[in-house]
CSV table of C-alpha atoms and ligand atoms in Angstrom, one decimal:
chain,number,residue,atom,x,y,z
O,1,THR,CA,194.4,350.2,83.7
O,2,ASP,CA,194.7,346.6,85.2
O,3,SER,CA,192.5,345.1,82.0
O,4,ASN,CA,195.5,344.4,80.3
O,5,VAL,CA,197.9,343.1,82.9
O,6,LEU,CA,198.8,339.5,83.5
O,7,HIS,CA,200.3,339.3,87.3
O,8,ILE,CA,202.3,336.4,88.3
O,9,GLY,CA,203.7,335.7,92.0
O,10,GLY,CA,207.7,335.2,92.4
O,11,ILE,CA,209.1,333.7,95.6
O,12,PHE,CA,213.1,333.7,95.7
O,13,PRO,CA,215.6,332.7,98.4
O,14,ILE,CA,217.5,336.2,98.8
O,15,GLY,CA,218.3,336.5,102.5
O,16,GLY,CA,219.1,334.3,105.0
O,17,GLN,CA,221.8,331.5,105.7
O,18,ALA,CA,219.5,328.4,104.9
O,19,GLY,CA,220.3,326.1,102.0
O,20,TRP,CA,220.3,328.0,99.0
O,21,GLN,CA,220.2,332.0,98.4
O,22,GLY,CA,220.1,331.8,94.6
O,23,GLY,CA,217.6,334.6,94.2
O,24,GLN,CA,220.2,337.0,94.5
O,25,ALA,CA,220.9,336.0,90.4
O,26,CYS,CA,217.9,334.4,89.6
O,27,MET,CA,215.5,337.5,90.5
O,28,PRO,CA,217.5,339.6,88.3
O,29,ALA,CA,217.5,337.1,85.4
O,30,ALA,CA,213.7,336.6,85.8
O,31,ARG,CA,213.6,340.6,85.8
O,32,LEU,CA,215.6,340.2,82.3
O,33,ALA,CA,213.1,337.7,80.8
O,34,LEU,CA,210.0,339.9,81.8
O,35,GLU,CA,211.5,342.8,79.9
O,36,ASP,CA,212.4,340.9,76.9
O,37,VAL,CA,208.9,339.1,76.9
O,38,ASN,CA,207.1,342.5,77.5
O,39,ALA,CA,209.3,343.9,74.4
O,40,ARG,CA,208.1,341.4,72.0
O,41,LYS,CA,205.0,342.3,70.1
O,42,ASP,CA,204.1,338.8,69.0
O,43,LEU,CA,204.0,337.5,72.4
O,44,LEU,CA,200.8,338.1,74.8
O,45,PRO,CA,199.4,341.1,72.0
O,46,GLY,CA,197.8,344.0,74.0
O,47,TYR,CA,198.8,342.4,77.5
O,48,VAL,CA,201.8,343.3,79.9
O,49,LEU,CA,203.2,340.5,82.4
O,50,LYS,CA,204.1,342.0,85.7
O,51,LEU,CA,205.8,340.0,88.5
O,52,HIS,CA,205.2,340.5,92.3
O,53,SER,CA,207.9,339.1,94.3
O,54,ASN,CA,209.3,339.0,97.9
O,55,ASP,CA,212.0,336.9,99.7
O,56,SER,CA,211.8,333.5,101.3
O,57,GLU,CA,215.5,333.3,102.8
O,58,CYS,CA,214.9,329.7,101.4
O,59,GLU,CA,213.1,329.1,104.3
O,60,PRO,CA,209.7,327.2,104.1
O,61,GLY,CA,207.7,329.0,106.5
O,62,LEU,CA,208.8,332.3,105.2
O,63,GLY,CA,208.1,331.3,101.8
O,64,ALA,CA,204.6,330.2,102.7
O,65,SER,CA,203.8,333.2,104.2
O,66,VAL,CA,205.1,335.4,101.0
O,67,MET,CA,202.8,332.9,99.2
O,68,TYR,CA,199.6,333.9,101.3
O,69,ASN,CA,200.3,337.7,100.9
O,70,LEU,CA,200.7,337.2,97.5
O,71,LEU,CA,197.5,335.2,97.2
O,72,TYR,CA,195.3,337.2,99.8
O,73,ASN,CA,196.3,340.5,98.1
O,74,GLU,CA,194.9,341.8,94.9
O,75,PRO,CA,195.6,341.5,91.8
O,76,THR,CA,194.5,337.6,91.2
O,77,LYS,CA,198.0,335.9,90.4
O,78,LEU,CA,198.0,333.4,87.3
O,79,MET,CA,201.1,331.6,88.6
O,80,LEU,CA,203.7,331.0,91.1
O,81,LEU,CA,207.6,330.8,90.4
O,82,ALA,CA,209.8,329.9,93.1
O,83,GLY,CA,213.2,328.6,94.4
O,84,CYS,CA,214.5,326.3,97.0
O,85,SER,CA,213.6,322.7,97.4
O,86,THR,CA,212.4,323.0,100.7
O,87,VAL,CA,210.0,326.1,99.8
O,88,CYS,CA,209.1,324.7,96.3
O,89,THR,CA,207.7,321.5,98.4
O,90,THR,CA,205.9,323.8,100.5
O,91,VAL,CA,204.4,325.8,98.0
O,92,ALA,CA,203.4,323.4,95.5
O,93,GLU,CA,202.0,321.4,98.0
O,94,ALA,CA,199.6,324.3,98.9
O,95,ALA,CA,199.1,325.9,95.5
O,96,LYS,CA,197.0,323.2,94.2
O,97,MET,CA,194.3,324.5,96.5
O,98,TRP,CA,194.4,327.9,94.5
O,99,ASN,CA,194.7,325.6,91.1
O,100,LEU,CA,197.9,327.3,90.5
O,101,VAL,CA,200.9,326.2,88.5
O,102,VAL,CA,204.1,326.4,90.5
O,103,LEU,CA,207.4,326.7,88.3
O,104,CYS,CA,210.4,326.0,90.1
O,105,TYR,CA,213.9,327.1,88.5
O,106,GLY,CA,216.0,326.1,91.7
O,107,ALA,CA,214.6,322.9,93.4
O,108,SER,CA,216.7,319.9,92.6
O,109,SER,CA,215.2,317.5,95.2
O,110,PRO,CA,213.6,314.1,93.8
O,111,ALA,CA,210.9,314.1,96.1
O,112,LEU,CA,209.4,316.6,93.9
O,113,SER,CA,208.7,314.6,91.2
O,114,ASP,CA,205.5,313.4,92.7
O,115,ARG,CA,202.4,314.2,90.7
O,116,ASN,CA,200.0,312.7,94.0
O,117,ARG,CA,201.8,315.2,96.3
O,118,PHE,CA,202.6,318.1,93.5
O,119,PRO,CA,199.8,317.9,90.6
O,120,THR,CA,200.6,321.2,89.5
O,121,LEU,CA,204.5,321.5,90.0
O,122,PHE,CA,207.0,322.0,86.9
O,123,ARG,CA,210.4,323.1,87.4
O,124,THR,CA,213.2,324.1,84.9
O,125,HIS,CA,215.9,322.8,87.7
O,126,PRO,CA,216.6,319.4,86.8
O,127,SER,CA,216.0,316.8,89.5
O,128,ALA,CA,219.4,315.6,91.3
O,129,THR,CA,218.4,312.3,89.8
O,130,VAL,CA,219.6,313.4,86.8
O,131,HIS,CA,222.9,312.4,87.5
O,132,ASN,CA,222.3,308.9,88.0
O,133,PRO,CA,221.5,307.5,84.0
O,134,THR,CA,224.8,309.1,83.4
O,135,ARG,CA,227.0,307.7,86.1
O,136,ILE,CA,225.3,304.1,85.1
O,137,LYS,CA,226.2,304.9,81.5
O,138,LEU,CA,230.0,305.8,82.7
O,139,MET,CA,229.8,302.3,84.9
O,140,LYS,CA,229.2,300.7,81.8
O,141,LYS,CA,231.7,302.4,79.3
O,142,PHE,CA,234.5,301.5,81.9
O,143,GLY,CA,233.2,297.9,82.7
O,144,TRP,CA,232.5,298.7,86.1
O,145,SER,CA,230.0,296.2,87.6
O,146,ARG,CA,230.6,296.6,91.4
O,147,VAL,CA,230.3,300.2,93.0
O,148,ALA,CA,229.5,301.7,96.6
O,149,ILE,CA,228.0,304.6,97.7
O,150,LEU,CA,229.0,307.4,100.2
O,151,GLN,CA,226.5,309.9,101.3
O,152,GLN,CA,225.6,312.8,103.4
O,153,ALA,CA,222.5,311.9,105.4
O,154,GLU,CA,220.3,314.7,103.6
O,155,GLU,CA,216.9,314.0,102.0
O,156,VAL,CA,218.1,315.2,98.6
O,157,PHE,CA,221.1,312.6,98.6
O,158,ILE,CA,218.7,310.0,100.4
O,159,SER,CA,216.1,309.9,97.6
O,160,THR,CA,219.0,310.4,94.8
O,161,VAL,CA,220.7,307.1,95.9
O,162,GLU,CA,217.4,305.4,96.2
O,163,ASP,CA,216.8,306.2,92.3
O,164,LEU,CA,220.7,305.1,91.6
O,165,GLU,CA,220.1,301.8,93.7
O,166,ALA,CA,217.1,301.2,91.2
O,167,ARG,CA,219.1,301.8,88.2
O,168,CYS,CA,222.1,299.9,89.3
O,169,SER,CA,219.9,296.6,89.6
O,170,GLU,CA,218.1,297.6,86.3
O,171,ALA,CA,221.8,297.7,84.9
O,172,ALA,CA,223.2,294.7,86.8
O,173,ILE,CA,225.5,296.9,88.6
O,174,GLU,CA,226.3,295.4,92.0
O,175,ILE,CA,226.1,298.0,94.9
O,176,VAL,CA,228.7,296.2,97.8
O,177,THR,CA,227.9,298.8,100.1
O,178,ARG,CA,226.1,302.1,100.9
O,179,GLN,CA,227.9,304.3,103.8
O,180,SER,CA,226.4,307.4,105.3
O,181,PHE,CA,227.2,309.9,107.7
O,182,LEU,CA,226.0,313.1,109.1
O,183,SER,CA,228.8,315.7,109.2
O,184,ASP,CA,232.2,312.9,110.3
O,185,PRO,CA,233.0,310.8,107.3
O,186,SER,CA,235.7,308.5,108.9
O,187,ASP,CA,233.8,305.7,110.1
O,188,ALA,CA,232.0,305.6,106.7
O,189,VAL,CA,235.4,305.7,104.9
O,190,ARG,CA,236.8,303.0,106.9
O,191,ASN,CA,234.0,300.7,106.0
O,192,LEU,CA,234.2,301.5,102.5
O,193,ARG,CA,237.8,300.0,102.5
O,194,ARG,CA,237.0,297.0,104.7
O,195,GLN,CA,234.5,296.2,101.7
O,196,ASP,CA,237.4,296.7,99.4
O,197,ALA,CA,235.1,299.6,97.5
O,198,ARG,CA,237.0,300.6,94.7
O,199,VAL,CA,234.3,302.8,92.2
O,200,ILE,CA,232.5,305.1,95.0
O,201,VAL,CA,229.8,307.6,94.2
O,202,GLY,CA,230.1,310.5,96.4
O,203,LEU,CA,226.8,312.7,97.3
O,204,PHE,CA,227.4,315.3,99.9
O,205,TYR,CA,227.3,319.3,100.0
O,206,VAL,CA,230.3,321.1,99.4
O,207,VAL,CA,231.7,321.3,103.1
O,208,ALA,CA,231.2,317.6,103.7
O,209,ALA,CA,233.1,317.0,100.3
O,210,ARG,CA,236.0,318.8,101.6
O,211,ARG,CA,236.1,316.7,104.6
O,212,VAL,CA,235.4,313.3,102.8
O,213,LEU,CA,238.5,314.2,100.5
O,214,CYS,CA,240.7,315.0,103.4
O,215,GLU,CA,239.9,311.3,104.9
O,216,LEU,CA,240.3,309.9,101.8
O,217,TYR,CA,244.0,311.1,101.8
O,218,LYS,CA,244.5,309.8,105.5
O,219,GLN,CA,243.0,306.3,104.6
O,220,ASN,CA,245.0,306.3,101.3
O,221,LEU,CA,241.4,305.6,99.6
O,222,TYR,CA,242.4,307.3,96.3
O,223,GLY,CA,244.9,307.2,93.4
O,224,LYS,CA,245.2,304.5,90.8
O,225,SER,CA,243.2,301.8,92.5
O,226,TYR,CA,240.1,303.9,93.0
O,227,THR,CA,237.3,305.9,90.9
O,228,TRP,CA,235.5,308.7,92.6
O,229,PHE,CA,232.2,310.3,91.2
O,230,PHE,CA,231.7,313.7,92.9
O,231,ILE,CA,229.1,316.1,92.3
O,232,GLY,CA,230.2,318.7,89.5
O,233,TRP,CA,228.5,321.7,90.8
O,234,TYR,CA,231.0,322.5,93.3
O,235,GLU,CA,232.9,325.8,92.7
O,236,ASP,CA,236.0,324.4,90.3
O,237,ASN,CA,238.6,325.0,93.2
O,238,TRP,CA,236.4,323.4,95.9
O,239,PHE,CA,239.3,321.4,97.2
O,240,GLU,CA,241.7,323.9,97.5
O,241,VAL,CA,239.9,326.7,99.6
O,242,ASN,CA,238.2,327.0,103.3
O,243,LEU,CA,240.8,324.5,104.7
O,244,ASP,CA,241.2,326.5,107.8
O,245,LYS,CA,237.9,328.1,107.9
O,246,GLU,CA,236.4,324.8,107.9
O,247,ASN,CA,239.0,323.1,110.4
O,248,ILE,CA,240.2,320.6,107.4
O,249,ASP,CA,243.2,318.6,108.2
O,250,CYS,CA,245.3,318.4,105.2
O,251,THR,CA,247.1,320.7,103.3
O,252,VAL,CA,246.0,322.1,99.8
O,253,GLU,CA,248.8,319.4,98.4
O,254,GLN,CA,247.2,316.9,100.4
O,255,MET,CA,243.6,317.5,99.1
O,256,ARG,CA,245.0,318.4,95.3
O,257,ALA,CA,246.8,314.5,96.1
O,258,ALA,CA,243.3,313.0,96.7
O,259,ALA,CA,241.1,315.0,94.2
O,260,GLU,CA,243.2,313.9,91.2
O,261,GLY,CA,241.6,311.7,88.7
O,262,HIS,CA,238.1,312.1,90.5
O,263,LEU,CA,235.0,312.3,87.9
O,264,THR,CA,232.0,314.5,88.2
O,265,THR,CA,228.6,314.9,86.8
O,266,GLU,CA,226.3,317.7,86.4
O,267,ALA,CA,223.1,319.0,84.9
O,268,LEU,CA,223.9,321.6,82.3
O,269,MET,CA,222.2,324.8,82.8
O,270,TRP,CA,223.9,327.1,80.1
O,271,ASN,CA,222.9,326.5,76.4
O,272,GLN,CA,226.2,324.8,75.6
O,273,ASP,CA,226.6,326.1,71.6
O,274,GLU,CA,227.2,329.8,72.6
O,275,ASP,CA,226.7,331.3,68.9
O,276,GLU,CA,223.0,329.3,69.0
O,277,LYS,CA,220.4,332.1,68.7
O,278,THR,CA,217.5,331.2,71.4
O,279,ILE,CA,213.8,332.0,71.7
O,280,SER,CA,214.4,335.4,72.5
O,281,GLY,CA,216.9,336.0,69.9
O,282,MET,CA,220.1,336.1,72.2
O,283,THR,CA,222.6,333.5,72.5
O,284,SER,CA,223.7,332.1,75.9
O,285,LEU,CA,226.7,334.4,75.4
O,286,ASP,CA,224.7,337.1,75.0
O,287,PHE,CA,222.7,336.4,77.7
O,288,ARG,CA,225.5,336.0,80.0
O,289,LYS,CA,226.6,339.6,79.0
O,290,LYS,CA,223.3,341.0,79.8
O,291,LEU,CA,223.2,339.0,83.3
O,292,ASN,CA,226.7,340.6,83.9
O,293,ASP,CA,225.5,344.2,83.4
O,294,ALA,CA,222.4,343.9,85.3
O,295,LEU,CA,224.4,342.2,88.2
O,296,ARG,CA,226.8,345.5,87.9
O,297,GLU,CA,224.2,347.7,88.4
O,298,GLU,CA,223.0,345.7,91.5
O,299,GLY,CA,226.8,346.2,93.0
O,300,TYR,CA,228.4,342.7,92.4
O,301,ASP,CA,231.9,343.0,91.1
O,302,ILE,CA,231.7,340.6,88.4
O,303,ASP,CA,235.2,341.2,87.2
O,304,LYS,CA,236.7,340.5,90.3
O,305,ASN,CA,234.4,337.3,90.2
O,306,ARG,CA,232.5,338.1,93.0
O,307,TYR,CA,229.2,336.4,91.7
O,308,PRO,CA,226.0,336.5,93.7
O,309,GLU,CA,224.7,332.9,94.5
O,310,GLY,CA,222.5,331.1,92.1
O,311,TYR,CA,224.6,332.7,89.0
O,312,GLN,CA,225.0,329.1,87.6
O,313,GLU,CA,220.8,328.8,87.7
O,314,ALA,CA,220.3,332.4,86.2
O,315,PRO,CA,219.2,330.7,82.7
O,316,LEU,CA,216.9,328.6,84.7
O,317,ALA,CA,214.9,331.6,86.1
O,318,TYR,CA,215.3,333.6,82.7
O,319,ASP,CA,213.6,330.3,81.0
O,320,ALA,CA,211.2,330.1,83.8
O,321,VAL,CA,209.4,333.2,82.8
O,322,TRP,CA,209.8,332.5,78.9
O,323,SER,CA,207.8,329.3,79.9
O,324,VAL,CA,205.5,331.2,81.6
O,325,ALA,CA,204.7,333.7,78.6
O,326,LEU,CA,204.7,331.2,76.2
O,327,ALA,CA,202.0,329.4,78.1
O,328,PHE,CA,199.9,332.0,78.5
O,329,ASN,CA,200.0,332.8,75.1
O,330,LYS,CA,198.9,329.1,74.0
O,331,THR,CA,196.2,329.6,76.8
O,332,MET,CA,194.6,332.9,75.9
O,333,ASP,CA,194.1,331.4,71.9
O,334,ARG,CA,192.2,328.5,73.5
O,335,LEU,CA,190.3,330.6,75.8
O,336,THR,CA,189.4,333.0,73.4
O,337,GLN,CA,187.6,330.3,71.3
O,338,ILE,CA,185.5,329.5,74.3
O,339,GLY,CA,184.9,333.2,75.1
O,340,LYS,CA,186.9,333.2,77.9
O,341,SER,CA,190.3,335.1,79.1
O,342,LEU,CA,193.0,334.7,81.6
O,343,LYS,CA,191.6,338.0,83.4
O,344,ASP,CA,188.8,335.4,84.3
O,345,PHE,CA,191.2,333.5,86.9
O,346,ASN,CA,190.0,333.7,90.3
O,347,TYR,CA,191.8,330.7,91.8
O,348,ASN,CA,188.7,328.5,91.8
O,349,ASN,CA,187.6,328.3,88.2
O,350,LYS,CA,189.6,324.9,87.1
O,351,ASP,CA,188.7,325.2,83.4
O,352,VAL,CA,191.1,328.4,82.9
O,353,ALA,CA,193.8,326.4,85.1
O,354,ASP,CA,193.7,323.2,83.5
O,355,ASN,CA,194.2,325.5,80.4
O,356,ILE,CA,197.2,326.8,81.7
O,357,TYR,CA,198.5,323.5,83.0
O,358,SER,CA,198.1,322.1,79.5
O,359,ALA,CA,199.6,324.7,77.8
O,360,ILE,CA,202.7,324.6,80.4
O,361,ASN,CA,202.7,320.7,80.0
O,362,SER,CA,203.4,320.9,76.1
O,363,THR,CA,206.1,323.5,76.4
O,364,GLN,CA,209.4,323.2,74.1
O,365,PHE,CA,211.6,325.6,72.9
O,366,LEU,CA,215.3,326.4,73.1
O,367,GLY,CA,216.2,328.8,76.0
O,368,VAL,CA,219.3,330.0,77.4
O,369,SER,CA,219.3,327.0,79.4
O,370,GLY,CA,219.1,324.6,76.4
O,371,ILE,CA,216.0,322.9,75.3
O,372,VAL,CA,213.1,323.7,77.8
O,373,ALA,CA,210.7,320.5,78.0
O,374,PHE,CA,209.5,318.9,81.0
O,375,SER,CA,208.6,315.0,81.8
O,376,SER,CA,205.0,313.8,82.6
O,377,GLN,CA,206.1,314.3,86.6
O,378,GLY,CA,206.9,318.2,85.6
O,379,ASP,CA,210.5,317.5,85.7
O,380,ARG,CA,213.3,319.5,83.4
O,381,ILE,CA,214.7,317.2,80.7
O,382,ALA,CA,218.4,318.3,80.9
O,383,LEU,CA,221.8,317.2,79.1
O,384,THR,CA,224.5,316.2,81.9
O,385,GLN,CA,228.2,316.9,81.5
O,386,ILE,CA,230.9,314.7,82.8
O,387,GLU,CA,234.5,316.4,83.8
O,388,GLN,CA,237.7,314.6,85.4
O,389,VAL,CA,240.2,316.5,87.3
O,390,ILE,CA,243.4,316.3,85.6
O,391,ASN,CA,246.4,318.2,86.9
O,392,GLY,CA,244.3,319.7,89.6
O,393,SER,CA,241.5,321.1,87.0
O,394,TYR,CA,238.7,320.3,85.5
O,395,VAL,CA,238.5,319.0,81.9
O,396,VAL,CA,235.1,318.2,79.9
O,397,LEU,CA,235.5,314.5,79.4
O,398,GLY,CA,231.7,314.5,77.3
O,399,TYR,CA,227.9,315.1,77.5
O,400,TYR,CA,224.9,312.7,78.0
O,401,ASP,CA,221.6,313.1,76.7
O,402,THR,CA,219.7,310.4,78.5
O,403,GLN,CA,216.4,310.6,76.6
O,404,ALA,CA,218.5,309.5,73.5
O,405,ASP,CA,220.9,307.5,75.5
O,406,ASN,CA,223.7,309.1,73.5
O,407,LEU,CA,227.4,309.9,75.0
O,408,THR,CA,229.2,312.6,73.4
O,409,TRP,CA,232.6,311.1,74.3
O,410,ARG,CA,236.0,313.4,73.9
O,411,ASN,CA,238.3,310.3,74.9
O,412,LYS,CA,240.5,313.1,77.2
O,413,GLU,CA,240.3,310.7,80.2
O,414,VAL,CA,243.7,310.4,82.2
O,415,TRP,CA,244.0,307.2,84.9
O,416,ILE,CA,246.6,307.7,87.1
O,417,GLY,CA,247.9,303.8,86.6
O,418,GLY,CA,247.7,304.4,82.7
O,419,LYS,CA,245.0,302.0,82.8
O,420,VAL,CA,241.1,302.2,83.6
O,421,PRO,CA,240.9,301.2,87.4
O,422,GLN,CA,239.3,298.1,88.3
O,423,ASP,CA,236.1,297.9,90.3
O,424,ARG,CA,237.4,294.9,92.7
O,425,THR,CA,240.8,293.4,93.6
O,426,ILE,CA,241.8,290.6,91.2
O,427,ILE,CA,243.6,287.6,92.7
O,428,LYS,CA,246.2,286.7,90.4
O,429,ARG,CA,246.3,283.1,90.4
O,430,ALA,CA,250.2,281.8,90.8
O,431,LEU,CA,250.5,279.7,87.2
K,1,2BX,C1,222.4,322.6,91.6
K,1,2BX,C2,222.0,323.3,92.9
K,1,2BX,C3,223.1,323.9,93.4
K,1,2BX,C4,221.6,321.9,93.6
K,1,2BX,O1,220.5,322.5,94.6
K,1,2BX,C5,219.4,323.5,94.2
K,1,2BX,C6,218.8,324.3,95.4
K,1,2BX,C7,217.9,323.3,95.9
K,1,2BX,O2,217.4,322.4,95.5
K,1,2BX,O3,217.3,323.6,97.1
K,1,2BX,C8,220.3,325.0,93.0
K,1,2BX,N1,221.1,323.9,92.2
């Protein structure tokens, strides 16, 4: 019977070309979590959690129609899982009309950290602004108080830069110039040189990053006198591939020369300690093996590095389902005390909805993506990782815990000129 089934909706970006098709790995990860949660006798005793899902193609319009189909067809859904930033924006803005909590496992847009527009949104994927405290921490560590910004004109980078500017002024770090470009970075790079920018934070998608790197080579804005911060979630060999396909006018050697020494920041999505048992009983390494098996069954040739999109974010989807199960478990106990049940939810009874909201809001557990906890804006609290390209490969330099202001540093950085690059031209006075 349906009386012991708790239903949730899932909107995954699988097909299409727009944005991020991370549902390809995130839906299998969510299904693994459903199996694991339903196998636990101590979780939702007497109930089964069921996921009803469909493909949004990372298109907000299609995502909206998937949501309406989920909500206008029986059975009642108690919560919605969703992927891309664009789809989460649309779904989370509408979901409040159905008193539904929305859990986003693949949305990085800083605009989503807005409780007025998205009162019931939570995300296990950290906001792109999670990089900014780490960038500031490194600027202070190396004594850089004069920096520049080069960004692609995309919403996610525009709002990330706004947050970075605010944090720089709090930290008394001067932003000498902020250059943006749509697709051709050459003028923006020329302006960086004109302003004698030496420490530059670069914010762009990976295709634009290859264009920028080739332009830096051509304009000689790289090497021992420059420090570049790039985003850390591009594939490891991003600066050596697709050069012909994307008409990049530089050789692999030239791209490597320009890339040498740059720093990256990224949010950690896999629990670092591979031996640490998480709430499911698995370590993050166990999860990786289980996910790889599930993906092989779907036909991905993992052993030939043929990974589906969203592999990196799969732990976020797995932990999102655990967040739902733990929240429902907490809510059931509370509702029983007032003679109610989750099965009473009908999109209109706010008392049940408020119970679900406060249960998810107080989530705190160790998942395969690390400690899962949310800020008051529903943002994922996450660690960041710092890397540097040394002899053409990324080396982990350290980790930063923003909440604790704790930088774990491994002293592995290498500076091309043998010393920390300056943030400005130093005029040597003739003695
Ligand atoms: C780190 C990345 C690639 C950032 O974009 C997210 C997708 C989105 O924000 O739409 C997925 N994870």
